[in-house]
Structure formats: C-alpha cells, structure tokens
GROMACS .gro file of C-alpha atoms in nm:
model
  347
    1UNK     CA    1   3.816   0.451  -1.147
    2UNK     CA    2   3.614   0.636  -1.413
    3UNK     CA    3   3.249   0.715  -1.362
    4UNK     CA    4   2.978   0.942  -1.501
    5UNK     CA    5   2.892   1.247  -1.295
    6UNK     CA    6   2.637   1.521  -1.348
    7UNK     CA    7   2.725   1.882  -1.271
    8UNK     CA    8   2.440   2.086  -1.422
    9UNK     CA    9   2.169   2.044  -1.685
   10UNK     CA   10   2.326   1.893  -2.000
   11UNK     CA   11   2.664   1.884  -1.825
   12UNK     CA   12   2.768   1.521  -1.788
   13UNK     CA   13   3.130   1.422  -1.740
   14UNK     CA   14   3.320   1.095  -1.726
   15UNK     CA   15   3.594   1.157  -1.472
   16UNK     CA   16   3.815   0.997  -1.212
   17UNK     CA   17   3.646   0.918  -0.881
   18UNK     CA   18   3.757   0.712  -0.579
   19UNK     CA   19   3.758   0.335  -0.627
   20UNK     CA   20   3.468   0.159  -0.450
   21UNK     CA   21   3.563  -0.050  -0.146
   22UNK     CA   22   3.382  -0.282   0.093
   23UNK     CA   23   3.265  -0.071   0.386
   24UNK     CA   24   3.021  -0.304   0.557
   25UNK     CA   25   3.026  -0.685   0.598
   26UNK     CA   26   2.728  -0.716   0.363
   27UNK     CA   27   2.883  -0.515   0.079
   28UNK     CA   28   3.017  -0.636  -0.254
   29UNK     CA   29   3.216  -0.453  -0.520
   30UNK     CA   30   3.103  -0.524  -0.877
   31UNK     CA   31   3.309  -0.446  -1.187
   32UNK     CA   32   3.059  -0.326  -1.446
   33UNK     CA   33   3.044  -0.510  -1.779
   34UNK     CA   34   2.726  -0.350  -1.914
   35UNK     CA   35   2.524  -0.048  -1.806
   36UNK     CA   36   2.267   0.167  -1.981
   37UNK     CA   37   2.090   0.500  -1.988
   38UNK     CA   38   1.729   0.513  -1.871
   39UNK     CA   39   1.459   0.749  -1.991
   40UNK     CA   40   1.418   0.860  -1.630
   41UNK     CA   41   1.785   0.969  -1.629
   42UNK     CA   42   1.687   1.234  -1.882
   43UNK     CA   43   1.489   1.427  -1.621
   44UNK     CA   44   1.812   1.494  -1.432
   45UNK     CA   45   1.997   1.558  -1.760
   46UNK     CA   46   1.740   1.823  -1.857
   47UNK     CA   47   1.742   1.981  -1.513
   48UNK     CA   48   1.388   1.875  -1.427
   49UNK     CA   49   1.509   1.662  -1.135
   50UNK     CA   50   1.752   1.823  -0.893
   51UNK     CA   51   2.103   1.680  -0.858
   52UNK     CA   52   2.404   1.786  -0.654
   53UNK     CA   53   2.697   1.894  -0.877
   54UNK     CA   54   2.931   1.598  -0.916
   55UNK     CA   55   2.667   1.341  -0.818
   56UNK     CA   56   2.693   0.997  -0.980
   57UNK     CA   57   2.428   0.880  -1.224
   58UNK     CA   58   2.297   0.554  -1.369
   59UNK     CA   59   2.098   0.274  -1.207
   60UNK     CA   60   2.107  -0.025  -1.448
   61UNK     CA   61   2.409  -0.252  -1.461
   62UNK     CA   62   2.547  -0.604  -1.453
   63UNK     CA   63   2.902  -0.719  -1.396
   64UNK     CA   64   3.154  -0.937  -1.216
   65UNK     CA   65   3.189  -0.954  -0.839
   66UNK     CA   66   3.539  -0.836  -0.749
   67UNK     CA   67   3.520  -0.840  -0.368
   68UNK     CA   68   3.274  -0.929  -0.093
   69UNK     CA   69   3.234  -0.850   0.273
   70UNK     CA   70   3.256  -1.116   0.541
   71UNK     CA   71   2.878  -1.160   0.569
   72UNK     CA   72   2.802  -1.207   0.198
   73UNK     CA   73   2.692  -1.562   0.129
   74UNK     CA   74   2.495  -1.574  -0.196
   75UNK     CA   75   2.759  -1.444  -0.438
   76UNK     CA   76   3.137  -1.465  -0.446
   77UNK     CA   77   3.434  -1.323  -0.630
   78UNK     CA   78   3.416  -1.398  -1.003
   79UNK     CA   79   3.036  -1.438  -1.021
   80UNK     CA   80   2.845  -1.268  -1.301
   81UNK     CA   81   2.555  -1.077  -1.142
   82UNK     CA   82   2.276  -0.837  -1.231
   83UNK     CA   83   2.165  -0.558  -0.998
   84UNK     CA   84   1.811  -0.418  -0.983
   85UNK     CA   85   1.782  -0.039  -0.995
   86UNK     CA   86   1.755  -0.019  -0.615
   87UNK     CA   87   1.944  -0.208  -0.349
   88UNK     CA   88   1.745  -0.387  -0.077
   89UNK     CA   89   1.823  -0.597   0.228
   90UNK     CA   90   1.598  -0.888   0.131
   91UNK     CA   91   1.485  -0.953   0.488
   92UNK     CA   92   1.268  -0.662   0.606
   93UNK     CA   93   0.888  -0.693   0.605
   94UNK     CA   94   0.854  -0.515   0.271
   95UNK     CA   95   1.118  -0.732   0.104
   96UNK     CA   96   0.955  -1.050   0.234
   97UNK     CA   97   0.627  -0.926   0.088
   98UNK     CA   98   0.793  -0.866  -0.248
   99UNK     CA   99   0.793  -0.485  -0.233
  100UNK     CA  100   1.169  -0.444  -0.241
  101UNK     CA  101   1.144  -0.081  -0.355
  102UNK     CA  102   1.006   0.005  -0.011
  103UNK     CA  103   1.289  -0.175   0.172
  104UNK     CA  104   1.361  -0.021   0.510
  105UNK     CA  105   1.731  -0.007   0.424
  106UNK     CA  106   1.706   0.033   0.048
  107UNK     CA  107   1.828   0.307  -0.182
  108UNK     CA  108   1.889   0.417  -0.539
  109UNK     CA  109   2.214   0.392  -0.728
  110UNK     CA  110   2.348   0.740  -0.794
  111UNK     CA  111   2.192   0.892  -0.484
  112UNK     CA  112   2.421   1.127  -0.293
  113UNK     CA  113   2.708   0.928  -0.143
  114UNK     CA  114   2.651   0.614  -0.352
  115UNK     CA  115   2.801   0.487  -0.678
  116UNK     CA  116   2.610   0.508  -1.004
  117UNK     CA  117   2.577   0.232  -1.256
  118UNK     CA  118   2.740   0.431  -1.537
  119UNK     CA  119   3.094   0.374  -1.413
  120UNK     CA  120   3.365   0.112  -1.404
  121UNK     CA  121   3.263  -0.037  -1.067
  122UNK     CA  122   2.994  -0.010  -0.799
  123UNK     CA  123   2.986  -0.072  -0.426
  124UNK     CA  124   2.671  -0.275  -0.362
  125UNK     CA  125   2.519  -0.255  -0.012
  126UNK     CA  126   2.322  -0.560   0.108
  127UNK     CA  127   2.466  -0.776  -0.168
  128UNK     CA  128   2.278  -1.088  -0.057
  129UNK     CA  129   1.942  -0.912  -0.087
  130UNK     CA  130   2.026  -0.720  -0.402
  131UNK     CA  131   2.241  -0.911  -0.650
  132UNK     CA  132   2.122  -1.206  -0.858
  133UNK     CA  133   2.382  -1.451  -0.991
  134UNK     CA  134   2.379  -1.530  -1.362
  135UNK     CA  135   2.534  -1.819  -1.557
  136UNK     CA  136   2.905  -1.753  -1.608
  137UNK     CA  137   2.885  -1.843  -1.978
  138UNK     CA  138   2.653  -1.548  -2.042
  139UNK     CA  139   2.952  -1.313  -2.004
  140UNK     CA  140   3.074  -1.412  -2.352
  141UNK     CA  141   2.735  -1.371  -2.526
  142UNK     CA  142   2.673  -1.007  -2.620
  143UNK     CA  143   2.306  -1.055  -2.715
  144UNK     CA  144   2.230  -1.244  -2.396
  145UNK     CA  145   2.412  -0.984  -2.185
  146UNK     CA  146   2.192  -0.715  -2.340
  147UNK     CA  147   1.877  -0.916  -2.266
  148UNK     CA  148   1.990  -0.982  -1.908
  149UNK     CA  149   2.069  -0.614  -1.857
  150UNK     CA  150   1.700  -0.529  -1.910
  151UNK     CA  151   1.623  -0.726  -1.592
  152UNK     CA  152   1.785  -0.446  -1.394
  153UNK     CA  153   1.493  -0.219  -1.481
  154UNK     CA  154   1.294  -0.198  -1.804
  155UNK     CA  155   1.186  -0.562  -1.845
  156UNK     CA  156   1.089  -0.589  -1.479
  157UNK     CA  157   0.913  -0.253  -1.495
  158UNK     CA  158   0.720  -0.352  -1.806
  159UNK     CA  159   0.623  -0.675  -1.631
  160UNK     CA  160   0.509  -0.479  -1.324
  161UNK     CA  161   0.291  -0.261  -1.545
  162UNK     CA  162   0.138  -0.556  -1.727
  163UNK     CA  163   0.061  -0.730  -1.398
  164UNK     CA  164  -0.091  -0.414  -1.253
  165UNK     CA  165  -0.308  -0.373  -1.561
  166UNK     CA  166  -0.428  -0.731  -1.533
  167UNK     CA  167  -0.280  -0.870  -1.856
  168UNK     CA  168  -0.394  -1.232  -1.886
  169UNK     CA  169  -0.496  -1.497  -2.137
  170UNK     CA  170  -0.778  -1.372  -2.359
  171UNK     CA  171  -0.743  -1.008  -2.258
  172UNK     CA  172  -0.704  -0.705  -2.480
  173UNK     CA  173  -0.410  -0.495  -2.360
  174UNK     CA  174  -0.325  -0.141  -2.469
  175UNK     CA  175   0.016   0.014  -2.402
  176UNK     CA  176   0.054   0.392  -2.392
  177UNK     CA  177   0.416   0.482  -2.466
  178UNK     CA  178   0.673   0.349  -2.711
  179UNK     CA  179   0.985   0.387  -2.499
  180UNK     CA  180   1.184   0.091  -2.371
  181UNK     CA  181   0.947   0.031  -2.078
  182UNK     CA  182   0.638   0.044  -2.298
  183UNK     CA  183   0.796  -0.199  -2.544
  184UNK     CA  184   0.890  -0.434  -2.259
  185UNK     CA  185   0.531  -0.408  -2.136
  186UNK     CA  186   0.419  -0.535  -2.477
  187UNK     CA  187   0.661  -0.826  -2.439
  188UNK     CA  188   0.537  -0.889  -2.085
  189UNK     CA  189   0.172  -0.882  -2.191
  190UNK     CA  190   0.247  -1.135  -2.464
  191UNK     CA  191   0.428  -1.354  -2.210
  192UNK     CA  192   0.123  -1.336  -1.981
  193UNK     CA  193  -0.103  -1.460  -2.260
  194UNK     CA  194  -0.283  -1.147  -2.382
  195UNK     CA  195  -0.487  -1.219  -2.694
  196UNK     CA  196  -0.468  -0.871  -2.845
  197UNK     CA  197  -0.207  -0.604  -2.774
  198UNK     CA  198  -0.252  -0.248  -2.900
  199UNK     CA  199   0.064  -0.038  -2.897
  200UNK     CA  200   0.018   0.340  -2.894
  201UNK     CA  201   0.320   0.513  -3.047
  202UNK     CA  202   0.419   0.742  -3.333
  203UNK     CA  203   0.774   0.631  -3.409
  204UNK     CA  204   0.784   0.360  -3.673
  205UNK     CA  205   1.117   0.211  -3.567
  206UNK     CA  206   0.976   0.166  -3.218
  207UNK     CA  207   0.636   0.034  -3.323
  208UNK     CA  208   0.817  -0.214  -3.548
  209UNK     CA  209   0.981  -0.348  -3.230
  210UNK     CA  210   0.641  -0.351  -3.062
  211UNK     CA  211   0.507  -0.573  -3.339
  212UNK     CA  212   0.813  -0.797  -3.306
  213UNK     CA  213   0.740  -0.821  -2.933
  214UNK     CA  214   0.378  -0.922  -2.987
  215UNK     CA  215   0.167  -0.615  -3.064
  216UNK     CA  216  -0.123  -0.702  -3.290
  217UNK     CA  217  -0.222  -0.341  -3.362
  218UNK     CA  218  -0.052   0.000  -3.362
  219UNK     CA  219  -0.224   0.333  -3.298
  220UNK     CA  220  -0.019   0.635  -3.404
  221UNK     CA  221  -0.274   0.899  -3.306
  222UNK     CA  222  -0.261   1.094  -2.980
  223UNK     CA  223  -0.522   1.239  -2.745
  224UNK     CA  224  -0.887   1.211  -2.846
  225UNK     CA  225  -0.793   1.064  -3.184
  226UNK     CA  226  -0.607   0.780  -3.010
  227UNK     CA  227  -0.909   0.710  -2.790
  228UNK     CA  228  -1.135   0.688  -3.094
  229UNK     CA  229  -0.889   0.462  -3.274
  230UNK     CA  230  -0.881   0.218  -2.980
  231UNK     CA  231  -1.258   0.223  -2.956
  232UNK     CA  232  -1.280   0.143  -3.327
  233UNK     CA  233  -1.047  -0.154  -3.282
  234UNK     CA  234  -1.247  -0.293  -2.987
  235UNK     CA  235  -1.609  -0.253  -3.098
  236UNK     CA  236  -1.633   0.049  -2.871
  237UNK     CA  237  -1.549  -0.146  -2.557
  238UNK     CA  238  -1.183  -0.040  -2.518
  239UNK     CA  239  -0.910  -0.250  -2.351
  240UNK     CA  240  -0.937  -0.476  -2.046
  241UNK     CA  241  -0.584  -0.385  -1.938
  242UNK     CA  242  -0.396  -0.061  -2.009
  243UNK     CA  243  -0.030   0.018  -1.941
  244UNK     CA  244   0.067   0.382  -1.888
  245UNK     CA  245   0.442   0.410  -1.949
  246UNK     CA  246   0.496   0.781  -2.007
  247UNK     CA  247   0.401   0.972  -1.694
  248UNK     CA  248   0.239   1.286  -1.836
  249UNK     CA  249  -0.110   1.416  -1.769
  250UNK     CA  250  -0.208   1.357  -2.131
  251UNK     CA  251  -0.083   0.998  -2.133
  252UNK     CA  252  -0.272   0.917  -1.814
  253UNK     CA  253  -0.587   1.079  -1.951
  254UNK     CA  254  -0.552   0.865  -2.264
  255UNK     CA  255  -0.501   0.556  -2.050
  256UNK     CA  256  -0.821   0.621  -1.853
  257UNK     CA  257  -1.022   0.686  -2.168
  258UNK     CA  258  -0.912   0.367  -2.345
  259UNK     CA  259  -0.977   0.140  -2.045
  260UNK     CA  260  -1.284  -0.081  -2.062
  261UNK     CA  261  -1.539  -0.055  -1.782
  262UNK     CA  262  -1.419  -0.287  -1.507
  263UNK     CA  263  -1.064  -0.281  -1.640
  264UNK     CA  264  -0.740  -0.165  -1.486
  265UNK     CA  265  -0.446   0.063  -1.555
  266UNK     CA  266  -0.090  -0.036  -1.466
  267UNK     CA  267   0.107   0.288  -1.441
  268UNK     CA  268   0.484   0.296  -1.433
  269UNK     CA  269   0.567   0.619  -1.616
  270UNK     CA  270   0.749   0.846  -1.370
  271UNK     CA  271   0.493   1.125  -1.310
  272UNK     CA  272   0.597   1.466  -1.439
  273UNK     CA  273   0.415   1.773  -1.559
  274UNK     CA  274   0.081   1.689  -1.397
  275UNK     CA  275  -0.154   1.982  -1.358
  276UNK     CA  276  -0.522   1.913  -1.298
  277UNK     CA  277  -0.469   1.547  -1.216
  278UNK     CA  278  -0.714   1.262  -1.261
  279UNK     CA  279  -1.089   1.289  -1.250
  280UNK     CA  280  -1.153   1.010  -1.000
  281UNK     CA  281  -1.529   1.026  -1.060
  282UNK     CA  282  -1.474   0.885  -1.410
  283UNK     CA  283  -1.275   0.596  -1.269
  284UNK     CA  284  -1.530   0.544  -0.993
  285UNK     CA  285  -1.829   0.542  -1.228
  286UNK     CA  286  -1.664   0.296  -1.468
  287UNK     CA  287  -1.503   0.071  -1.204
  288UNK     CA  288  -1.150   0.133  -1.333
  289UNK     CA  289  -0.868   0.021  -1.104
  290UNK     CA  290  -0.529   0.193  -1.088
  291UNK     CA  291  -0.220  -0.004  -0.984
  292UNK     CA  292   0.150   0.032  -1.031
  293UNK     CA  293   0.427   0.265  -0.921
  294UNK     CA  294   0.795   0.198  -0.868
  295UNK     CA  295   0.855  -0.158  -0.989
  296UNK     CA  296   1.004  -0.403  -0.735
  297UNK     CA  297   1.217  -0.559  -1.007
  298UNK     CA  298   1.434  -0.754  -0.763
  299UNK     CA  299   1.129  -0.967  -0.684
  300UNK     CA  300   1.061  -1.031  -1.054
  301UNK     CA  301   1.413  -1.129  -1.165
  302UNK     CA  302   1.389  -1.495  -1.049
  303UNK     CA  303   1.060  -1.533  -1.239
  304UNK     CA  304   1.176  -1.367  -1.560
  305UNK     CA  305   1.535  -1.495  -1.568
  306UNK     CA  306   1.465  -1.849  -1.698
  307UNK     CA  307   1.265  -1.715  -1.994
  308UNK     CA  308   1.543  -1.469  -2.082
  309UNK     CA  309   1.810  -1.738  -2.055
  310UNK     CA  310   1.626  -1.981  -2.286
  311UNK     CA  311   1.527  -1.709  -2.534
  312UNK     CA  312   1.153  -1.731  -2.473
  313UNK     CA  313   1.171  -1.362  -2.385
  314UNK     CA  314   1.429  -1.146  -2.565
  315UNK     CA  315   1.413  -0.777  -2.473
  316UNK     CA  316   1.758  -0.703  -2.622
  317UNK     CA  317   1.620  -0.516  -2.930
  318UNK     CA  318   1.534  -0.217  -2.707
  319UNK     CA  319   1.905  -0.128  -2.725
  320UNK     CA  320   1.970   0.049  -3.055
  321UNK     CA  321   2.292   0.233  -2.970
  322UNK     CA  322   2.601   0.114  -2.784
  323UNK     CA  323   2.873   0.345  -2.652
  324UNK     CA  324   3.186   0.301  -2.441
  325UNK     CA  325   3.198   0.466  -2.099
  326UNK     CA  326   3.361   0.779  -2.239
  327UNK     CA  327   3.073   0.804  -2.486
  328UNK     CA  328   2.802   0.829  -2.221
  329UNK     CA  329   2.750   1.207  -2.270
  330UNK     CA  330   2.688   1.143  -2.641
  331UNK     CA  331   2.448   0.865  -2.546
  332UNK     CA  332   2.243   1.111  -2.339
  333UNK     CA  333   2.234   1.354  -2.630
  334UNK     CA  334   2.109   1.080  -2.859
  335UNK     CA  335   1.829   0.976  -2.625
  336UNK     CA  336   1.736   1.336  -2.547
  337UNK     CA  337   1.715   1.405  -2.920
  338UNK     CA  338   1.516   1.084  -2.975
  339UNK     CA  339   1.773   0.951  -3.222
  340UNK     CA  340   1.822   0.653  -2.989
  341UNK     CA  341   1.563   0.446  -2.805
  342UNK     CA  342   1.789   0.310  -2.532
  343UNK     CA  343   2.168   0.330  -2.504
  344UNK     CA  344   2.385   0.050  -2.373
  345UNK     CA  345   2.724   0.127  -2.217
  346UNK     CA  346   3.008  -0.123  -2.248
  347UNK     CA  347   3.307  -0.161  -2.022
   0.00000   0.00000   0.00000
C-alpha cells in the first residue's frame, strides 16, 4: 500500500510500504477513506520533534473495516468507523475511568512500528476498545464525513479544553488560539451553553469561522494588549473559563492573565518553547485552576457523535484544503506556511 513517511525535517514522502495485516486476535484492518494533517504533526515536519527516518505519520482517520481478528466483536467487515488519535484497550482501569489516553496498552498512530493515519490502510490494535462504528450512509456524504473526521481529534480536544476550563451556561469563555482545536473549542463552549465567547486570533478567515461557531467577540491583539482588550470587554473581571490551544509560554501567560479570579484554564496546546514557566503564585493568589492535557477523545465520541450526525454541531468548516494521498507533502507545506488551516486527505 501507499503511506506517508517522514525521513528528515521537511522531507515527507508517499511511498510503498507493507500492507497491514491482522497480527493479534483483537486487531482490525481499516481502509482509510479520510485522514487529515494536524497542527501537532508540524512539530515533526519542522524537526522540533524527533522521528526515525522512514517512520509513518498521521493520527486522524476514518474508514471501512476490511478485516478483523477472531476476538473482535464490536465492528465487522464493511463497517464505517472512526478512530481516535490513540488506540486503547477499553478495559483497563484508566479506560474504565474515561482516561483512554493513559491506557495501559495504548499507543499513538505513527509511533515506531505502527501504521500512520496518512496512508491507504491502518492496522488497529484493540479494535473493540478503539474504533467507533458510524452510520453506513455517512460514507456517501462528503460534508458529514469531514465533520465526523474531527471526532478523531480536534473536536474532542476542543471539547476537552472547554470542559477543563469549566464552560457552562451563563459563563464567559475566552479561547486563546485560532487553529482548528481553538475553533472547535469555541464550538464546544457554545454547545455547553456559554453566554459569551471571546476568540483571540489575528487571522480574519479563522476568526470568521470562530464567529460562525459561536464567538460573540474577537480580540486580534496579542500579549499585554490582548489582556487589556479582554478586560475591557468584561468590565475588568476577565473570563470565567479560558481555553489555551497553542502551547507556547506567551499563550499560557495570556491565558492566566485573562482568567477571572476563581476561574479555570483548560489547556490542550502541545507545550513547546517554554522557558521560565508559570508563576504559580499568581494562580494561587487568584484561585485559578489548571486542567487539561492530552484529550481522551475516545471517551467523548459517543457523547459528541449524535450532535454531529444531526447537524447540531458541524466542525467541518475547519477543513479549508483537501488533497489526495500523493498531495500530503503539499498539504504540510500549506499548513506550515499558514495558507491552510487544516488539510483533509482523501482516499
């Protein structure tokens, strides 16, 4: 089959690799219909996250089950399924508690020795604990497939951030970051009933999506100017709930400084470039809580799926460029150059 591999910074190739096969009784093989490129993939692309030459890449996909092992009982050949960005067994203590990203037998797509989502097919370990079946008719609906694809990562991650921040009816929510996760956090905050949603971002095409998703205000400033702008919008009190969806020291500092006393920050931006870190005394003095981390999206899919299927929640606009598998390297260039928000890959 064909799959995307990474060999060095900015050196992505779509090349022939061995076909995936069932190795364990709990495995399934999924033929990929839709995949996508994540902002976190760019750290490997830029050489800021180490990869072994020839390693697979990509962790968001949905597709058709082609084969199952003898122990697989929840999906069968021909089913349309979505995969979260990590596999999990579904039965360990962490999985039962909903923290599937800490599964004792879990792992990431594209890790050494595993298939990546940006390919023609994927071997899925622990298929019963990992895959979620979707309505068969969705396979012929391009918009719905795009919306369902976000459940593999960005919609679930945005939801995780909004929950961690404490988004709720009547609350003022601020979202730091206008990437796909930040935009999905706006959508999640709206779904959770937030009264006011302030999107912090400088790119008009992205903040237009934020408004479409439910943002009531947009702040284009950065740093201290952004803090003052949020204070001006909130009578000086700042936001009850703040999402940090970037991962830099500056973005986290902004998040702390726009959080209302007694509020909370939901952080899901992959940390990078931190230097001095957080001043915990500020958070202590103002009773600011910090929650978040790697989103257990497998636990959120059953909750979010009905709203995506009936159109109550439609995250599909985060995809603004679609490429075939052979176009994946160009998709990375577009996202790295910020000429694309999020790239979808078609079979």
